[in-house]
Short mmCIF file of C-alpha atoms and ligand atoms in Angstrom, two decimals:
data_model
loop_
_atom_site.label_atom_id
_atom_site.label_comp_id
_atom_site.label_asym_id
_atom_site.label_seq_id
_atom_site.Cartn_x
_atom_site.Cartn_y
_atom_site.Cartn_z
CA UNK A 1 30.45 255.32 142.91
CA UNK A 2 30.58 253.10 139.93
CA UNK A 3 32.43 249.97 141.04
CA UNK A 4 32.59 248.60 137.51
CA UNK A 5 35.78 249.04 135.56
CA UNK A 6 35.55 251.41 132.64
CA UNK A 7 36.07 249.81 129.25
CA UNK A 8 39.39 250.93 127.79
CA UNK A 9 37.78 252.33 124.65
CA UNK A 10 34.53 254.08 123.78
CA UNK A 11 31.45 251.87 124.07
CA UNK A 12 30.04 250.66 120.76
CA UNK A 13 26.32 250.45 119.93
CA UNK A 14 24.13 249.30 122.82
CA UNK A 15 26.73 250.24 125.40
CA UNK A 16 28.86 247.20 124.71
CA UNK A 17 32.64 247.55 124.65
CA UNK A 18 34.10 247.11 121.15
CA UNK A 19 34.52 243.46 120.18
CA UNK A 20 37.86 241.92 121.09
CA UNK A 21 39.80 240.58 118.11
CA UNK A 22 42.61 238.64 119.85
CA UNK A 23 42.86 234.86 119.45
CA UNK A 24 42.51 232.85 122.65
CA UNK A 25 44.32 229.82 121.24
CA UNK A 26 47.29 231.82 119.95
CA UNK A 27 50.74 230.41 120.75
CA UNK A 28 54.17 232.02 120.86
CA UNK A 29 56.57 230.97 118.10
CA UNK A 30 59.27 228.41 118.94
CA UNK A 31 62.56 230.22 119.66
CA UNK A 32 64.68 230.44 116.50
CA UNK A 33 67.43 228.45 118.20
CA UNK A 34 64.97 225.60 118.75
CA UNK A 35 63.70 225.75 115.18
CA UNK A 36 67.28 225.56 113.86
CA UNK A 37 68.15 222.68 116.20
CA UNK A 38 65.03 220.85 115.01
CA UNK A 39 66.10 221.43 111.42
CA UNK A 40 69.54 219.99 112.17
CA UNK A 41 67.89 216.89 113.69
CA UNK A 42 65.78 216.45 110.57
CA UNK A 43 68.78 216.89 108.29
CA UNK A 44 70.66 214.24 110.25
CA UNK A 45 67.76 211.80 109.92
CA UNK A 46 68.48 210.69 113.50
CA UNK A 47 65.16 211.40 115.16
CA UNK A 48 65.07 208.51 117.63
CA UNK A 49 66.45 209.36 121.03
CA UNK A 50 68.78 206.36 121.13
CA UNK A 51 70.22 207.02 117.67
CA UNK A 52 73.27 208.86 119.02
CA UNK A 53 76.99 208.90 118.24
CA UNK A 54 79.64 208.36 120.92
CA UNK A 55 80.28 211.92 122.11
CA UNK A 56 76.91 213.43 121.15
CA UNK A 57 74.35 212.65 123.86
CA UNK A 58 71.46 213.75 121.69
CA UNK A 59 68.70 216.29 122.26
CA UNK A 60 66.41 214.22 124.52
CA UNK A 61 69.26 213.39 126.86
CA UNK A 62 70.41 217.03 126.96
CA UNK A 63 66.83 218.16 127.63
CA UNK A 64 66.62 215.85 130.63
CA UNK A 65 69.88 217.19 132.07
CA UNK A 66 68.91 220.82 131.51
CA UNK A 67 65.37 220.48 132.82
CA UNK A 68 66.55 218.59 135.92
CA UNK A 69 69.03 221.39 136.62
CA UNK A 70 66.35 224.08 136.16
CA UNK A 71 63.82 222.25 138.30
CA UNK A 72 66.36 221.31 140.95
CA UNK A 73 65.38 217.64 140.67
CA UNK A 74 68.01 214.89 140.79
CA UNK A 75 66.38 212.90 137.96
CA UNK A 76 64.33 213.76 134.88
CA UNK A 77 62.83 211.54 132.19
CA UNK A 78 61.42 212.89 128.92
CA UNK A 79 58.33 211.08 127.61
CA UNK A 80 55.67 211.32 124.91
CA UNK A 81 52.97 213.25 126.80
CA UNK A 82 51.85 214.52 130.18
CA UNK A 83 49.28 211.75 130.38
CA UNK A 84 52.00 209.15 129.74
CA UNK A 85 54.15 210.85 132.38
CA UNK A 86 51.34 210.29 134.91
CA UNK A 87 50.83 206.65 133.93
CA UNK A 88 54.56 205.96 134.17
CA UNK A 89 54.89 207.83 137.47
CA UNK A 90 51.98 205.89 139.01
CA UNK A 91 53.40 202.54 137.92
CA UNK A 92 56.95 203.44 138.92
CA UNK A 93 55.62 204.52 142.33
CA UNK A 94 54.21 201.04 142.81
CA UNK A 95 50.55 201.51 141.89
CA UNK A 96 49.14 198.20 140.69
CA UNK A 97 45.84 197.16 139.10
CA UNK A 98 43.02 197.48 141.61
CA UNK A 99 44.87 199.95 143.85
CA UNK A 100 42.98 203.06 144.88
CA UNK A 101 44.46 206.37 143.72
CA UNK A 102 43.06 209.52 145.30
CA UNK A 103 42.97 212.38 142.87
CA UNK A 104 41.51 215.83 142.36
CA UNK A 105 37.90 215.96 141.17
CA UNK A 106 38.66 219.32 139.53
CA UNK A 107 41.14 218.33 136.84
CA UNK A 108 41.54 217.51 133.15
CA UNK A 109 40.32 214.24 131.61
CA UNK A 110 43.85 212.74 131.11
CA UNK A 111 44.32 212.61 134.90
CA UNK A 112 41.51 210.16 135.75
CA UNK A 113 42.33 208.66 132.34
CA UNK A 114 45.86 207.82 133.50
CA UNK A 115 44.57 206.18 136.68
CA UNK A 116 42.18 203.99 134.72
CA UNK A 117 44.86 203.23 132.11
CA UNK A 118 47.12 201.65 134.73
CA UNK A 119 44.21 199.56 136.01
CA UNK A 120 43.87 201.49 139.25
CA UNK A 121 40.69 202.87 140.76
CA UNK A 122 40.33 206.66 140.91
CA UNK A 123 38.69 207.95 144.07
CA UNK A 124 37.99 211.62 143.45
CA UNK A 125 38.63 214.14 146.20
CA UNK A 126 36.47 217.22 146.55
CA UNK A 127 37.75 220.62 145.48
CA UNK A 128 37.39 223.76 147.55
CA UNK A 129 35.96 227.08 146.38
CA UNK A 130 39.60 228.12 145.92
CA UNK A 131 40.12 225.20 143.49
CA UNK A 132 42.45 223.19 145.71
CA UNK A 133 42.19 219.74 147.27
CA UNK A 134 39.68 219.59 150.13
CA UNK A 135 41.99 218.28 152.84
CA UNK A 136 39.19 216.99 155.09
CA UNK A 137 37.79 214.95 152.22
CA UNK A 138 41.30 213.73 151.39
CA UNK A 139 41.84 212.54 154.97
CA UNK A 140 38.41 210.88 155.03
CA UNK A 141 39.12 208.95 151.81
CA UNK A 142 42.78 208.10 152.52
CA UNK A 143 42.37 204.82 154.43
CA UNK A 144 43.12 201.92 152.09
CA UNK A 145 44.43 204.05 149.22
CA UNK A 146 47.84 203.51 147.62
CA UNK A 147 48.66 206.97 146.25
CA UNK A 148 47.47 210.53 146.03
CA UNK A 149 47.77 212.19 142.63
CA UNK A 150 47.54 215.92 143.33
CA UNK A 151 46.53 217.79 140.20
CA UNK A 152 47.50 221.46 140.49
CA UNK A 153 44.69 222.21 138.05
CA UNK A 154 45.02 225.57 136.28
CA UNK A 155 48.06 226.25 138.44
CA UNK A 156 46.21 226.39 141.77
CA UNK A 157 48.65 224.62 144.08
CA UNK A 158 47.11 222.43 146.74
CA UNK A 159 48.57 222.57 150.23
CA UNK A 160 51.22 219.95 149.58
CA UNK A 161 52.53 220.10 153.15
CA UNK A 162 49.11 219.06 154.46
CA UNK A 163 48.78 216.45 151.69
CA UNK A 164 52.12 214.97 152.75
CA UNK A 165 50.92 214.77 156.37
CA UNK A 166 47.88 212.76 155.26
CA UNK A 167 50.10 210.65 152.98
CA UNK A 168 52.53 209.88 155.79
CA UNK A 169 49.73 208.88 158.13
CA UNK A 170 48.27 206.44 155.58
CA UNK A 171 51.39 205.26 153.73
CA UNK A 172 50.47 206.95 150.44
CA UNK A 173 52.81 207.90 147.63
CA UNK A 174 52.44 211.55 146.59
CA UNK A 175 52.39 212.18 142.82
CA UNK A 176 52.19 215.79 141.62
CA UNK A 177 50.49 216.61 138.34
CA UNK A 178 52.24 219.85 137.41
CA UNK A 179 50.87 220.11 133.87
CA UNK A 180 49.57 223.58 134.77
CA UNK A 181 52.09 224.47 137.45
CA UNK A 182 55.52 224.55 135.80
CA UNK A 183 57.39 227.48 137.37
CA UNK A 184 55.02 227.88 140.32
CA UNK A 185 56.42 227.71 143.85
CA UNK A 186 55.16 226.64 147.27
CA UNK A 187 57.08 228.13 150.20
CA UNK A 188 59.72 229.05 147.66
CA UNK A 189 60.11 225.45 146.41
CA UNK A 190 59.33 224.72 142.79
CA UNK A 191 56.18 222.68 142.19
CA UNK A 192 57.33 219.24 141.19
CA UNK A 193 59.79 219.05 144.07
CA UNK A 194 57.02 218.76 146.67
CA UNK A 195 55.93 215.12 146.38
CA UNK A 196 57.59 211.77 145.64
CA UNK A 197 57.36 212.10 141.86
CA UNK A 198 56.09 214.81 139.51
CA UNK A 199 54.65 214.93 136.01
CA UNK A 200 54.77 217.79 133.51
CA UNK A 201 53.28 218.30 130.08
CA UNK A 202 54.87 220.10 127.14
CA UNK A 203 51.70 219.96 125.09
CA UNK A 204 51.01 223.21 123.21
CA UNK A 205 48.78 224.81 125.82
CA UNK A 206 51.19 224.44 128.75
CA UNK A 207 54.24 226.43 129.88
CA UNK A 208 56.60 224.90 127.30
CA UNK A 209 55.41 223.89 123.85
CA UNK A 210 56.53 220.92 121.78
CA UNK A 211 53.09 220.08 120.44
CA UNK A 212 53.00 216.97 122.61
CA UNK A 213 55.42 215.80 125.27
CA UNK A 214 55.94 215.20 128.95
CA UNK A 215 58.51 215.05 131.73
CA UNK A 216 58.79 212.99 134.92
CA UNK A 217 61.00 214.21 137.78
CA UNK A 218 61.87 212.64 141.13
CA UNK A 219 64.64 212.27 143.68
CA UNK A 220 64.21 208.50 144.17
CA UNK A 221 66.70 206.68 141.94
CA UNK A 222 65.00 203.28 142.07
CA UNK A 223 61.65 204.85 141.16
CA UNK A 224 63.26 206.66 138.25
CA UNK A 225 64.96 203.46 137.08
CA UNK A 226 61.52 201.83 136.87
CA UNK A 227 60.13 204.92 135.13
CA UNK A 228 62.97 204.85 132.59
CA UNK A 229 62.35 201.20 131.69
CA UNK A 230 58.58 201.80 131.64
CA UNK A 231 59.05 204.66 129.17
CA UNK A 232 60.49 202.18 126.68
CA UNK A 233 64.25 202.50 127.16
CA UNK A 234 65.00 198.92 126.00
CA UNK A 235 68.48 198.23 127.42
CA UNK A 236 69.66 201.75 126.52
CA UNK A 237 68.58 203.62 129.63
CA UNK A 238 72.19 204.56 130.37
CA UNK A 239 71.95 207.08 127.50
CA UNK A 240 69.71 209.39 129.56
CA UNK A 241 70.97 212.81 130.60
CA UNK A 242 69.56 212.85 134.15
CA UNK A 243 68.87 209.16 134.67
CA UNK A 244 69.69 206.51 137.23
CA UNK A 245 73.00 204.65 137.41
CA UNK A 246 73.32 201.49 135.26
CA UNK A 247 73.12 199.14 138.25
CA UNK A 248 69.72 200.58 139.22
CA UNK A 249 68.49 200.31 135.62
CA UNK A 250 69.62 196.70 135.54
CA UNK A 251 67.27 195.85 138.44
CA UNK A 252 64.29 197.48 136.72
CA UNK A 253 65.09 196.08 133.26
CA UNK A 254 63.84 192.63 134.18
CA UNK A 255 60.77 193.74 136.06
CA UNK A 256 59.00 196.57 134.23
CA UNK A 257 57.03 196.45 130.97
CA UNK A 258 58.18 198.60 128.05
CA UNK A 259 55.26 201.01 127.52
CA UNK A 260 56.83 202.78 124.51
CA UNK A 261 56.34 206.40 125.51
CA UNK A 262 59.70 207.91 124.59
CA UNK A 263 60.32 211.48 123.57
CA UNK A 264 62.06 211.98 120.22
CA UNK A 265 65.00 214.26 119.41
CA UNK A 266 62.87 216.69 117.43
CA UNK A 267 60.61 217.68 120.28
CA UNK A 268 63.52 217.79 122.70
CA UNK A 269 65.36 220.16 120.34
CA UNK A 270 62.35 222.48 120.32
CA UNK A 271 62.04 222.43 124.11
CA UNK A 272 65.64 222.97 125.21
CA UNK A 273 65.86 226.70 124.41
CA UNK A 274 62.49 227.30 126.10
CA UNK A 275 63.73 226.30 129.57
CA UNK A 276 65.71 229.47 130.22
CA UNK A 277 62.62 231.55 129.46
CA UNK A 278 60.09 229.77 131.70
CA UNK A 279 60.36 232.12 134.66
CA UNK A 280 60.06 235.23 132.49
CA UNK A 281 57.04 233.78 130.68
CA UNK A 282 55.43 232.86 133.99
CA UNK A 283 55.91 236.47 135.17
CA UNK A 284 54.34 237.74 131.95
CA UNK A 285 51.42 235.34 132.34
CA UNK A 286 50.89 236.34 135.96
CA UNK A 287 50.83 240.00 134.91
CA UNK A 288 48.11 239.20 132.36
CA UNK A 289 46.15 237.23 134.93
CA UNK A 290 46.39 240.09 137.40
CA UNK A 291 45.33 242.63 134.79
CA UNK A 292 42.11 240.70 134.14
CA UNK A 293 41.63 239.94 137.83
CA UNK A 294 42.02 243.62 138.69
CA UNK A 295 39.12 244.50 136.39
CA UNK A 296 36.69 241.66 137.11
CA UNK A 297 37.56 241.16 140.79
CA UNK A 298 36.04 244.54 141.71
CA UNK A 299 32.59 243.43 140.55
CA UNK A 300 30.31 242.35 143.41
CA UNK A 301 29.04 239.29 141.51
CA UNK A 302 32.52 237.90 140.80
CA UNK A 303 34.48 235.67 143.17
CA UNK A 304 38.16 235.02 142.46
CA UNK A 305 39.84 232.02 144.11
CA UNK A 306 41.85 233.08 147.16
CA UNK A 307 45.58 232.50 146.90
CA UNK A 308 47.34 230.93 149.90
CA UNK A 309 50.37 232.92 151.11
CA UNK A 310 52.68 229.92 150.45
CA UNK A 311 51.94 230.02 146.71
CA UNK A 312 53.92 231.92 144.06
CA UNK A 313 51.64 231.21 141.14
CA UNK A 314 52.18 230.35 137.49
CA UNK A 315 48.95 231.34 135.78
CA UNK A 316 48.33 230.94 132.07
CA UNK A 317 44.58 231.32 132.46
CA UNK A 318 42.07 232.79 134.87
CA UNK A 319 39.20 231.14 136.74
CA UNK A 320 36.38 233.00 138.45
CA UNK A 321 33.05 232.12 139.97
CA UNK A 322 29.67 233.80 139.67
CA UNK A 323 28.33 232.34 142.92
CA UNK A 324 24.77 231.14 142.62
CA UNK A 325 24.55 231.77 138.86
CA UNK A 326 24.75 228.09 137.76
CA UNK A 327 23.49 227.66 134.18
CA UNK A 328 23.40 231.45 133.73
CA UNK A 329 27.19 231.12 133.40
CA UNK A 330 26.58 229.53 129.98
CA UNK A 331 24.67 232.66 128.96
CA UNK A 332 27.47 234.87 130.17
CA UNK A 333 29.87 232.80 128.06
CA UNK A 334 27.57 233.10 125.03
CA UNK A 335 27.35 236.88 125.34
CA UNK A 336 31.10 237.20 125.91
CA UNK A 337 31.62 235.12 122.76
CA UNK A 338 29.53 237.63 120.79
CA UNK A 339 32.06 240.25 121.88
CA UNK A 340 35.04 238.05 120.96
CA UNK A 341 35.91 236.63 124.38
CA UNK A 342 36.22 232.86 124.87
CA UNK A 343 34.96 231.71 128.27
CA UNK A 344 34.46 228.08 129.24
CA UNK A 345 31.97 226.93 131.84
CA UNK A 346 32.87 223.94 134.01
CA UNK A 347 29.23 223.27 134.87
CA UNK A 348 28.19 222.00 131.42
CA UNK A 349 26.57 218.58 131.40
CA UNK A 350 28.72 217.25 128.54
CA UNK A 351 32.40 217.60 127.61
CA UNK A 352 33.10 220.63 125.38
CA UNK A 353 36.53 221.08 123.84
CA UNK A 354 39.12 220.37 126.53
CA UNK A 355 36.69 220.99 129.39
CA UNK A 356 34.82 218.19 131.16
CA UNK A 357 33.60 217.39 134.65
CA UNK A 358 33.76 214.19 136.67
CA UNK A 359 30.25 213.02 135.81
CA UNK A 360 31.32 212.68 132.17
CA UNK A 361 34.20 210.32 133.05
CA UNK A 362 32.02 207.23 132.93
CA UNK A 363 35.01 204.87 133.01
CA UNK A 364 34.97 205.68 136.74
CA UNK A 365 32.38 204.47 139.18
CA UNK A 366 29.92 207.32 139.84
CA UNK A 367 31.09 209.45 142.76
CA UNK A 368 29.20 211.77 145.07
CA UNK A 369 30.98 215.12 145.09
CA UNK A 370 28.44 217.75 146.17
CA UNK A 371 31.02 220.40 147.05
CA UNK A 372 32.84 220.05 143.71
CA UNK A 373 29.56 220.04 141.81
CA UNK A 374 28.56 223.30 143.50
CA UNK A 375 31.96 224.86 142.75
CA UNK A 376 31.99 223.79 139.09
CA UNK A 377 28.42 224.88 138.43
CA UNK A 378 29.42 228.53 139.01
CA UNK A 379 32.94 228.41 137.57
CA UNK A 380 34.18 230.07 134.40
CA UNK A 381 37.59 229.71 132.78
CA UNK A 382 39.53 231.83 130.31
CA UNK A 383 42.87 231.24 128.61
CA UNK A 384 45.36 234.15 128.58
CA UNK A 385 47.78 233.94 125.66
CA UNK A 386 51.05 235.81 126.09
CA UNK A 387 50.28 237.61 122.84
CA UNK A 388 47.63 239.64 124.72
CA UNK A 389 48.89 243.01 125.95
CA UNK A 390 47.90 244.29 129.39
CA UNK A 391 45.50 246.68 127.63
CA UNK A 392 43.98 243.65 125.85
CA UNK A 393 43.51 242.05 129.27
CA UNK A 394 41.68 245.12 130.60
CA UNK A 395 39.52 245.10 127.47
CA UNK A 396 38.74 241.39 127.90
CA UNK A 397 37.91 241.99 131.57
CA UNK A 398 35.49 244.79 130.64
CA UNK A 399 33.76 242.46 128.16
CA UNK A 400 33.39 239.75 130.81
CA UNK A 401 31.74 242.26 133.16
CA UNK A 402 29.50 243.59 130.41
CA UNK A 403 28.37 240.03 129.57
CA UNK A 404 27.63 239.34 133.24
CA UNK A 405 25.75 242.63 133.65
CA UNK A 406 23.63 241.94 130.57
CA UNK A 407 22.62 238.55 131.97
CA UNK A 408 21.97 240.01 135.43
CA UNK A 409 19.73 242.76 133.99
CA UNK A 410 17.64 240.54 131.75
C1 LIG B 1 47.29 218.85 129.85
C2 LIG B 1 47.12 218.24 131.18
C3 LIG B 1 47.52 216.94 131.44
C4 LIG B 1 48.00 215.97 130.40
O1 LIG B 1 48.95 216.45 129.55
P1 LIG B 1 49.03 215.92 128.02
O2 LIG B 1 50.44 216.25 127.68
O3 LIG B 1 48.02 216.66 127.24
O4 LIG B 1 48.79 214.45 128.05
C5 LIG B 1 47.40 216.48 132.75
N1 LIG B 1 46.89 217.24 133.72
C6 LIG B 1 46.46 218.49 133.50
C7 LIG B 1 45.90 219.29 134.63
C8 LIG B 1 46.55 219.02 132.22
O5 LIG B 1 46.09 220.25 131.99
#
């Protein structure tokens, strides 16, 4: 029996599926309501978040209140980017220059970048074949650390319950990087409510899109007071929609530096109407992920990361391994590109586009991560825009398999 999926349309010359014409960087338009609200902000000229009139709380403040309610978090702070959210969260959680922060070796460059930016020392924790934190390595590296910054990279949630056990045993603060995990759940709880403080990104390629932007959520009022002052609230932190009480802000006002990382009204206006649609978009993304996974997962050379039963995922991309293929993955990506499919390989020796590996973060001390290196050297990555139909996803999956088969047969 042929275990390979059949391409959805007739093969073109040479047995290849027809080229795919979809755009892998395509974004959904901003909801009309958001576009109109942004226009109203521009017409008012009042773009700064603290430029508000008595009754009107302003867009940034309303965004904080609405996102906190959606997330089920007591406090929410809107900031300029996901990377700034991480820096502010680390500082607000008490990380000081020279402190060791444990973080995922499989992540995006702004994560170790944030650790270095606050003067802390990133100690990278190995990733498993299923793209989650290696809990044995975490426990081995925990003594002496100050915090663990769990990056749910590409939406693969680490076992936060086990991370919390390690954190409790070693007195670590748990910071979640949910830039890829907005709308995902662990044991039914939304990601972002699983640690001491969480960071989200609203940069274009995440689950909400304001071009750039970020959110910090937490339940600890004193921590959020520090975060608010750190974000650059001057003495106006009381104008936040889901912020700490004035007496808590007063304590932080004298202690924390103003790091000028506020969100403006324009971006908040664009984001507010997107909140109600997050869960539906996550479902649509998961369906696209599963459509590709269904095609490529049947191939004997392909390994898909296993999903723990506690996870309800939020996938906006797909990752798969070709175990043992190493640099041949680059050839698979090149052949897929000829057929219109954009694959990225995590094993490349230099940063390409948004993709980079720990060895290229030379602001960190070199780290020995043999397990992560082995995982990344066989790992491919593909974005799944919502504009793709399920038939597009099957087509893309068939192209991926064709590219792999061509390389295997050479
Ligand atoms: C995008 C991203 C960030 C940083 O978000 P920005 O808003 O781009 O600064 C952090 N972590 C991960 C895993 C990301 O993908």
